[in-house]
């Protein structure tokens, strides 16, 4: 495996989530240097490059990927474009960081995994909660029996008013209302909590679910027009993990944003709440342990869990930086666990089981 002091990164889409999360995440790490950015229009690409101090910009992702100093292509644009852009990066022989969801559907995700494996490039998907130091600490607590045998996991999450606020949406998020685009409150809001549950405790073995579109008509702020929505904005899930743990989860697109995750065992429970007021996959997280006696102790994540990206400020880039730090270890040849395209395919299949259960009313086995 090639050794480098810095890996050159080209970001596809630095004007949105790429600029908000990926640029500051990469800037906090010594192992990367952002070399270029790609945008759909020359003016917007230039503006993104200049605003972030990036030396080059392109309007063609393949042209950027072919540059010799680009080692990693980060795909941070809307999901419908992922398949085309990831393929271009892989065809250029570059490693790929793709935001989650990996693709619009499982078939696309499976094909991307196959292509990445055939071309022997490293790949990672933006399930950034797995990079969160507190999530990794919780996993170790569970593995070492801090709460005994895990009996149940319970979560209720009131998602930010995204994409709707009292039935309204901005133009940038209209695409989230169409289920065929693959990005909605199931695949984003719910999946970013389902994945760390699998990481911390065990994979899902079976699932039951109810999906609802409680905002079927949504007012678009900029145009004043109403559009129809068919993507789920309320998600209700119950299930069983591989070793028998029962799970109950509810995701609501209304009210004050927040979440509480409880991991309940025979010798106590771990309670996780937001520290920064962000969604689970972005937050630094508060953690406490509650003993059967009722005694409660606040747990601080040991410094060693954050050492790989200790200079990262809180915000959208915090967990992204920790994921990039793990990816750098993989790029250097290390055997480090991280969410790659294979895990993305697994999560896409879990989404399929959830949809099937909601459509049929029948409990589904998860592959």
Coordinates of C-alpha atoms in Angstrom, one line a residue:
X1 CA 0.0 0.0 0.0
X2 CA 1.3 3.4 -0.9
X3 CA 2.4 5.6 2.0
X4 CA 1.7 9.4 1.8
X5 CA 2.2 12.2 4.2
X6 CA -1.0 13.8 2.8
X7 CA -3.8 12.4 0.7
X8 CA -5.1 14.8 -2.0
X9 CA -8.9 15.1 -2.0
X10 CA -11.2 16.4 -4.6
X11 CA -14.7 17.3 -3.4
X12 CA -17.7 17.0 -5.7
X13 CA -20.2 19.5 -4.4
X14 CA -18.3 21.9 -2.0
X15 CA -21.1 24.5 -2.1
X16 CA -23.5 22.5 0.1
X17 CA -22.8 19.7 2.6
X18 CA -19.3 19.4 1.2
X19 CA -18.5 22.9 2.2
X20 CA -20.3 22.7 5.5
X21 CA -18.9 19.4 6.7
X22 CA -16.1 18.0 4.5
X23 CA -14.0 21.1 4.0
X24 CA -13.6 21.9 7.8
X25 CA -13.2 18.2 8.6
X26 CA -10.3 17.8 6.2
X27 CA -8.8 21.1 7.3
X28 CA -8.6 19.7 10.9
X29 CA -6.5 16.7 9.8
X30 CA -2.8 16.5 9.0
X31 CA -3.3 13.5 6.7
X32 CA -5.3 15.2 4.0
X33 CA -5.2 18.3 1.7
X34 CA -8.2 19.5 -0.3
X35 CA -6.8 20.0 -3.8
X36 CA -9.9 20.7 -5.9
X37 CA -13.7 21.1 -6.0
X38 CA -16.2 20.3 -8.7
X39 CA -19.5 22.2 -9.2
X40 CA -22.2 22.1 -11.9
X41 CA -21.5 25.7 -13.0
X42 CA -18.2 27.4 -13.4
X43 CA -19.3 30.4 -11.4
X44 CA -20.5 28.4 -8.4
X45 CA -17.5 26.1 -8.5
X46 CA -15.1 29.1 -8.6
X47 CA -17.0 30.7 -5.7
X48 CA -16.8 27.5 -3.6
X49 CA -13.1 27.2 -4.3
X50 CA -12.4 30.8 -3.4
X51 CA -14.5 30.8 -0.3
X52 CA -12.7 27.8 1.1
X53 CA -9.2 28.6 -0.1
X54 CA -9.1 25.6 -2.5
X55 CA -6.6 26.0 -5.3
X56 CA -8.6 24.5 -8.3
X57 CA -12.1 24.0 -9.4
X58 CA -13.8 22.0 -12.2
X59 CA -17.2 21.5 -13.7
X60 CA -16.4 17.9 -14.8
X61 CA -16.0 15.4 -11.9
X62 CA -14.2 12.9 -14.2
X63 CA -11.7 15.5 -15.2
X64 CA -11.0 16.4 -11.6
X65 CA -10.7 12.7 -10.7
X66 CA -8.1 12.1 -13.4
X67 CA -5.7 14.6 -11.9
X68 CA -2.5 13.0 -10.5
X69 CA -2.6 14.8 -7.2
X70 CA -6.2 13.6 -6.4
X71 CA -6.1 10.4 -4.4
X72 CA -9.6 10.5 -2.9
X73 CA -12.9 11.8 -4.5
X74 CA -15.5 12.8 -2.0
X75 CA -19.0 12.7 -3.5
X76 CA -21.2 15.1 -1.4
X77 CA -24.0 16.0 -3.8
X78 CA -27.7 14.8 -4.0
X79 CA -28.2 11.1 -4.0
X80 CA -29.6 10.8 -7.6
X81 CA -26.1 11.8 -8.9
X82 CA -24.1 9.4 -6.7
X83 CA -24.1 6.4 -9.1
X84 CA -22.7 8.4 -12.1
X85 CA -20.1 10.3 -10.0
X86 CA -18.9 7.4 -8.0
X87 CA -18.5 5.4 -11.2
X88 CA -16.4 8.2 -12.7
X89 CA -14.1 8.3 -9.6
X90 CA -13.6 4.5 -9.6
X91 CA -13.0 4.4 -13.3
X92 CA -10.2 7.0 -12.7
X93 CA -8.7 4.6 -10.2
X94 CA -9.4 6.8 -7.2
X95 CA -10.5 6.0 -3.7
X96 CA -14.0 7.2 -2.8
X97 CA -15.8 8.8 0.2
X98 CA -19.5 8.8 -0.7
X99 CA -22.1 10.5 1.4
X100 CA -25.0 8.3 2.6
X101 CA -27.3 7.1 1.1
X102 CA -24.8 5.4 -1.2
X103 CA -27.4 5.2 -4.0
X104 CA -31.1 5.6 -4.8
X105 CA -31.7 1.9 -4.2
X106 CA -30.2 -1.4 -3.3
X107 CA -29.5 -2.5 -6.9
X108 CA -27.4 0.7 -7.6
X109 CA -25.5 0.2 -4.3
X110 CA -24.7 -3.4 -5.0
X111 CA -23.4 -2.5 -8.4
X112 CA -21.2 0.2 -6.9
X113 CA -19.8 -2.2 -4.4
X114 CA -19.0 -4.7 -7.1
X115 CA -17.2 -2.1 -9.2
X116 CA -15.2 -0.8 -6.3
X117 CA -14.1 -4.3 -5.4
X118 CA -13.2 -5.2 -9.0
X119 CA -11.1 -2.0 -9.3
X120 CA -9.5 -2.6 -5.8
X121 CA -10.1 1.0 -4.6
X122 CA -10.7 1.8 -1.0
X123 CA -14.2 3.1 -0.2
X124 CA -16.1 4.6 2.7
X125 CA -19.7 5.8 3.1
X126 CA -20.8 8.7 5.2
X127 CA -22.4 6.9 8.1
X128 CA -20.4 9.3 10.2
X129 CA -21.9 8.3 13.6
X130 CA -19.5 5.3 13.5
X131 CA -16.7 7.8 13.7
X132 CA -18.1 9.6 16.7
X133 CA -15.8 9.0 19.7
X134 CA -18.7 8.6 22.1
X135 CA -20.4 6.0 19.8
X136 CA -17.2 4.1 19.7
X137 CA -16.9 4.3 23.5
X138 CA -20.5 3.1 23.9
X139 CA -19.7 0.1 21.7
X140 CA -16.8 -0.8 23.9
X141 CA -18.9 -0.4 27.0
X142 CA -21.5 -2.8 25.6
X143 CA -18.9 -5.3 24.5
X144 CA -17.3 -5.4 27.9
X145 CA -20.6 -5.9 29.7
X146 CA -21.0 -2.5 31.4
X147 CA -24.8 -2.9 31.3
X148 CA -24.8 -6.7 31.3
X149 CA -26.8 -8.5 28.6
X150 CA -28.6 -6.0 26.4
X151 CA -32.3 -6.6 26.5
X152 CA -33.7 -3.7 24.6
X153 CA -32.9 -0.6 22.6
X154 CA -35.4 2.3 22.6
X155 CA -35.1 5.5 20.6
X156 CA -37.4 8.4 19.9
X157 CA -36.2 11.1 17.6
X158 CA -37.9 14.3 16.7
X159 CA -36.2 15.2 13.4
X160 CA -35.3 18.8 12.5
X161 CA -37.9 20.6 10.4
X162 CA -36.2 19.2 7.3
X163 CA -37.5 19.2 4.8
X164 CA -40.8 20.6 6.1
X165 CA -41.8 23.3 8.6
X166 CA -45.6 23.2 9.1
X167 CA -45.9 21.8 5.6
X168 CA -43.4 24.0 3.8
X169 CA -40.1 23.3 2.1
X170 CA -37.4 25.3 0.4
X171 CA -36.4 24.6 -3.2
X172 CA -33.1 23.0 -2.2
X173 CA -35.0 20.2 -0.4
X174 CA -37.9 19.6 -2.7
X175 CA -36.2 16.5 -4.1
X176 CA -36.5 14.8 -0.6
X177 CA -40.3 14.6 -1.1
X178 CA -40.0 12.2 -4.0
X179 CA -39.3 8.7 -2.7
X180 CA -37.6 7.6 -5.9
X181 CA -34.7 10.0 -5.2
X182 CA -33.6 7.8 -2.3
X183 CA -33.2 10.6 0.3
X184 CA -35.9 11.1 2.9
X185 CA -36.6 10.7 6.6
X186 CA -36.3 6.9 6.4
X187 CA -33.0 6.8 4.5
X188 CA -31.5 9.7 6.3
X189 CA -33.1 10.6 9.6
X190 CA -33.8 7.0 10.6
X191 CA -30.9 5.2 8.9
X192 CA -28.3 7.4 10.7
X193 CA -29.6 5.9 14.0
X194 CA -30.3 2.4 12.8
X195 CA -26.7 2.0 11.6
X196 CA -25.0 2.8 15.0
X197 CA -27.5 0.5 16.8
X198 CA -26.1 -2.3 14.5
X199 CA -22.6 -1.1 15.2
X200 CA -23.0 -0.9 19.0
X201 CA -25.1 -3.9 19.7
X202 CA -25.8 -6.3 16.8
X203 CA -27.3 -6.5 13.3
X204 CA -31.0 -6.6 12.8
X205 CA -32.4 -10.0 12.3
X206 CA -36.1 -9.1 11.7
X207 CA -38.1 -5.9 11.5
X208 CA -41.7 -4.6 11.5
X209 CA -42.4 -1.0 10.4
X210 CA -45.0 1.6 9.6
X211 CA -44.1 4.4 7.3
X212 CA -46.4 7.5 6.8
X213 CA -46.4 10.6 4.7
X214 CA -48.0 13.0 7.1
X215 CA -47.3 16.1 4.9
X216 CA -48.7 14.8 1.5
X217 CA -49.0 18.4 0.2
X218 CA -46.0 20.7 0.8
X219 CA -45.8 24.4 0.2
X220 CA -42.6 25.6 -1.6
X221 CA -41.3 28.8 0.0
X222 CA -39.7 30.4 -3.0
X223 CA -42.4 29.7 -5.6
X224 CA -45.6 29.7 -3.5
X225 CA -46.7 26.5 -5.2
X226 CA -47.8 23.3 -3.6
X227 CA -46.1 20.0 -4.5
X228 CA -47.2 16.4 -3.7
X229 CA -45.0 14.3 -1.5
X230 CA -44.8 10.5 -1.4
X231 CA -41.7 10.0 0.7
X232 CA -42.1 8.9 4.3
X233 CA -41.8 11.7 6.9
X234 CA -42.8 9.6 9.9
X235 CA -41.1 6.2 10.7
X236 CA -42.2 3.7 13.3
X237 CA -40.0 0.6 13.7
X238 CA -39.8 -2.5 16.0
X239 CA -37.5 -5.3 15.5
X240 CA -35.1 -7.9 17.0
X241 CA -31.3 -7.9 16.7
X242 CA -29.3 -11.0 16.0
X243 CA -28.6 -11.9 19.6
X244 CA -32.2 -11.3 20.7
X245 CA -32.3 -7.7 21.8
X246 CA -35.7 -6.0 21.1
X247 CA -35.7 -2.6 19.4
X248 CA -38.4 0.1 19.3
X249 CA -37.9 3.4 17.4
X250 CA -40.0 6.3 16.3
X251 CA -38.9 9.2 14.1
X252 CA -41.2 12.2 13.9
X253 CA -40.9 15.2 11.5
X254 CA -42.5 17.8 13.8
X255 CA -41.9 19.6 17.1
X256 CA -38.7 20.5 18.8
X257 CA -35.7 18.5 17.3
X258 CA -34.0 16.1 19.6
X259 CA -33.5 12.4 20.4
X260 CA -33.0 10.0 23.3
X261 CA -31.4 6.6 22.8
X262 CA -31.6 4.1 25.6
X263 CA -29.6 0.8 25.6
X264 CA -31.1 -1.2 28.4
X265 CA -29.3 -4.2 29.9
X266 CA -29.6 -6.6 32.8
X267 CA -27.2 -4.5 34.9
X268 CA -28.3 -0.9 33.9
X269 CA -28.8 1.3 30.9
X270 CA -26.9 3.7 28.8
X271 CA -28.8 6.9 27.9
X272 CA -27.6 9.1 25.0
X273 CA -28.9 12.6 24.3
X274 CA -27.7 15.5 22.2
X275 CA -24.9 17.8 23.4
X276 CA -24.9 20.3 20.6
X277 CA -28.6 20.3 19.5
X278 CA -27.8 18.5 16.2
X279 CA -29.0 15.3 14.6
X280 CA -27.5 12.1 16.1
X281 CA -24.9 11.7 13.2
X282 CA -23.6 15.2 13.7
X283 CA -23.7 15.6 17.5
X284 CA -20.9 15.1 20.1
X285 CA -23.5 13.4 22.4
X286 CA -24.1 13.3 26.2
X287 CA -23.9 9.9 27.9
X288 CA -24.9 8.6 31.3
X289 CA -25.3 5.2 32.8
X290 CA -28.2 4.4 35.1
X291 CA -27.8 1.5 37.5
X292 CA -30.6 -0.8 38.6
X293 CA -30.5 0.9 42.0
X294 CA -31.4 4.2 40.3
X295 CA -28.0 5.7 40.7
X296 CA -27.0 7.8 37.7
X297 CA -23.5 8.7 36.5
X298 CA -22.5 11.0 33.7
X299 CA -19.8 9.4 31.6
X300 CA -17.1 11.3 29.7
X301 CA -15.6 9.8 26.6
X302 CA -11.9 9.0 27.3
X303 CA -9.6 11.3 25.3
X304 CA -8.1 8.4 23.4
X305 CA -11.2 7.9 21.4
X306 CA -10.9 11.4 19.9
X307 CA -7.2 11.6 19.5
X308 CA -7.3 10.8 15.8
X309 CA -9.2 14.1 15.1
X310 CA -8.8 15.9 18.4
X311 CA -8.6 19.4 16.8
X312 CA -12.0 19.2 15.1
X313 CA -14.5 21.8 16.3
X314 CA -18.1 20.8 17.1
X315 CA -20.6 21.1 14.2
X316 CA -21.4 19.2 11.0
X317 CA -17.8 18.4 10.3
X318 CA -17.0 16.9 13.7
X319 CA -18.0 13.2 13.0
X320 CA -17.0 13.5 9.4
X321 CA -13.4 14.4 10.5
X322 CA -13.3 11.3 12.7
X323 CA -14.5 9.1 9.8
X324 CA -11.8 10.6 7.5
X325 CA -9.2 9.9 10.1
X326 CA -10.2 6.3 10.2
X327 CA -10.2 6.2 6.4
X328 CA -6.6 7.6 6.4
X329 CA -5.6 4.5 8.4
X330 CA -7.2 2.3 5.8
X331 CA -5.5 4.1 3.0
X332 CA -2.2 3.6 4.7
X333 CA -2.9 -0.2 4.8
X334 CA -4.3 -0.5 8.3
X335 CA -6.9 -3.0 9.2
X336 CA -9.4 -0.5 10.7
X337 CA -13.2 -0.9 10.9
X338 CA -15.2 1.7 9.1
X339 CA -18.5 1.9 7.2
X340 CA -17.6 1.0 3.6
X341 CA -19.8 0.2 0.6
X342 CA -20.5 -3.3 1.9
X343 CA -22.1 -1.8 5.1
X344 CA -24.0 0.6 2.9
X345 CA -25.5 -2.3 0.9
X346 CA -26.4 -4.0 4.2
X347 CA -28.2 -0.8 5.3
X348 CA -30.0 -0.4 2.0
X349 CA -31.3 -4.0 2.4
X350 CA -32.5 -3.1 5.9
X351 CA -34.4 -0.2 4.4
X352 CA -35.9 -2.6 1.9
X353 CA -37.1 -4.8 4.7
X354 CA -38.6 -1.8 6.5
X355 CA -40.5 -0.7 3.3
X356 CA -41.7 -4.2 2.7
X357 CA -43.0 -4.6 6.3
X358 CA -44.8 -1.3 6.0
X359 CA -46.4 -2.2 2.7
X360 CA -47.5 -5.7 3.7
X361 CA -48.0 -5.5 7.4
X362 CA -45.8 -8.6 7.7
X363 CA -42.7 -8.8 9.8
X364 CA -39.6 -9.2 7.6
X365 CA -36.4 -11.1 8.0
X366 CA -33.3 -9.0 7.4
X367 CA -30.5 -10.5 5.2

